[in-house]
PDB file of C-alpha atoms in Angstrom:
ATOM      1  CA  MET A  10       0.000   0.000   0.000  1.00 70.00           C
ATOM      2  CA  GLN A  11       1.322   3.411  -0.925  1.00 80.00           C
ATOM      3  CA  TYR A  12       0.705   6.433   1.254  1.00 90.00           C
ATOM      4  CA  LYS A  13       1.300  10.103   0.579  1.00 94.00           C
ATOM      5  CA  ILE A  14       2.347  10.919   4.129  1.00 96.00           C
ATOM      6  CA  LYS A  15       5.727  12.278   3.046  1.00 95.00           C
ATOM      7  CA  GLU A  16       4.110  14.597   0.500  1.00 95.00           C
ATOM      8  CA  LEU A  17       1.603  15.893   3.059  1.00 96.00           C
ATOM      9  CA  ARG A  18       4.275  16.205   5.754  1.00 97.00           C
ATOM     10  CA  GLU A  19       6.544  18.232   3.490  1.00 97.00           C
ATOM     11  CA  LYS A  20       3.626  20.407   2.369  1.00 96.00           C
ATOM     12  CA  ALA A  21       2.957  21.127   6.061  1.00 97.00           C
ATOM     13  CA  ARG A  22       6.679  21.938   6.442  1.00 97.00           C
ATOM     14  CA  LEU A  23       7.156  19.308   9.145  1.00 98.00           C
ATOM     15  CA  SER A  24      10.174  17.103   9.678  1.00 98.00           C
ATOM     16  CA  GLN A  25       9.642  13.453  10.527  1.00 98.00           C
ATOM     17  CA  THR A  26      10.598  14.322  14.095  1.00 98.00           C
ATOM     18  CA  ALA A  27       8.065  17.154  14.288  1.00 98.00           C
ATOM     19  CA  LEU A  28       5.310  14.925  12.872  1.00 98.00           C
ATOM     20  CA  ALA A  29       6.254  12.222  15.359  1.00 98.00           C
ATOM     21  CA  GLU A  30       5.963  14.640  18.259  1.00 98.00           C
ATOM     22  CA  LYS A  31       2.680  16.075  16.978  1.00 98.00           C
ATOM     23  CA  SER A  32       1.089  12.671  16.281  1.00 98.00           C
ATOM     24  CA  GLY A  33       2.532  10.568  19.083  1.00 98.00           C
ATOM     25  CA  VAL A  34       3.824   8.067  16.503  1.00 98.00           C
ATOM     26  CA  SER A  35       7.536   7.279  16.578  1.00 97.00           C
ATOM     27  CA  ARG A  36       9.796   8.856  13.976  1.00 98.00           C
ATOM     28  CA  ALA A  37      10.999   5.366  13.063  1.00 97.00           C
ATOM     29  CA  THR A  38       7.436   4.270  12.276  1.00 96.00           C
ATOM     30  CA  ILE A  39       6.852   7.353  10.139  1.00 97.00           C
ATOM     31  CA  SER A  40      10.095   6.658   8.282  1.00 96.00           C
ATOM     32  CA  ILE A  41       9.122   3.031   7.631  1.00 95.00           C
ATOM     33  CA  ILE A  42       5.688   4.046   6.344  1.00 95.00           C
ATOM     34  CA  GLU A  43       7.125   6.758   4.099  1.00 94.00           C
ATOM     35  CA  SER A  44       9.696   4.349   2.645  1.00 94.00           C
ATOM     36  CA  GLY A  45       6.959   1.887   1.674  1.00 91.00           C
ATOM     37  CA  LYS A  46       8.438  -0.873   3.851  1.00 92.00           C
ATOM     38  CA  ALA A  47       5.555  -1.032   6.339  1.00 89.00           C
ATOM     39  CA  SER A  48       3.443  -4.145   5.955  1.00 85.00           C
ATOM     40  CA  ASP A  49       0.920  -3.936   8.795  1.00 90.00           C
ATOM     41  CA  ILE A  50      -0.066  -0.456   9.939  1.00 94.00           C
ATOM     42  CA  LYS A  51      -2.768  -0.002  12.546  1.00 96.00           C
ATOM     43  CA  ILE A  52      -5.715   2.258  11.745  1.00 95.00           C
ATOM     44  CA  GLU A  53      -5.024   4.102  15.000  1.00 97.00           C
ATOM     45  CA  THR A  54      -1.523   4.964  13.769  1.00 97.00           C
ATOM     46  CA  LEU A  55      -2.849   6.306  10.476  1.00 96.00           C
ATOM     47  CA  SER A  56      -5.547   8.236  12.302  1.00 97.00           C
ATOM     48  CA  ARG A  57      -2.983   9.887  14.579  1.00 98.00           C
ATOM     49  CA  ILE A  58      -0.775  10.848  11.635  1.00 98.00           C
ATOM     50  CA  ALA A  59      -3.737  12.157   9.647  1.00 97.00           C
ATOM     51  CA  GLY A  60      -4.938  14.214  12.600  1.00 97.00           C
ATOM     52  CA  ALA A  61      -1.485  15.724  13.085  1.00 98.00           C
ATOM     53  CA  LEU A  62      -1.497  16.692   9.405  1.00 97.00           C
ATOM     54  CA  GLY A  63      -4.958  18.256   9.718  1.00 96.00           C
ATOM     55  CA  GLY A  64      -6.842  15.684   7.677  1.00 94.00           C
ATOM     56  CA  ASN A  65      -8.400  12.257   7.836  1.00 93.00           C
ATOM     57  CA  ILE A  66      -7.206   8.768   6.998  1.00 94.00           C
ATOM     58  CA  SER A  67      -8.479   8.824   3.409  1.00 93.00           C
ATOM     59  CA  ASP A  68      -6.191  11.818   2.722  1.00 93.00           C
ATOM     60  CA  LEU A  69      -3.155   9.579   3.324  1.00 94.00           C
ATOM     61  CA  PHE A  70      -3.805   7.079   0.544  1.00 90.00           C
ATOM     62  CA  LEU A  71      -2.617   7.262  -3.068  1.00 80.00           C
ATOM     63  CA  PHE A  72      -5.450   6.252  -5.365  1.00 74.00           C
TER      64      PHE A  72
END
């Protein structure tokens, strides 16, 4: 599954560290998701990231 978290994070002018602090998700997890290497991501994790970016989960997906 491909996500556009990196694109949205950069648009918001946030580093991975800043997004991690804002979302409560570790920077390592954000890095793994952005690299496309994550295989099993919890909905709660995506929800926290989306909320920190000012959107909802559907905003994170590439369609």
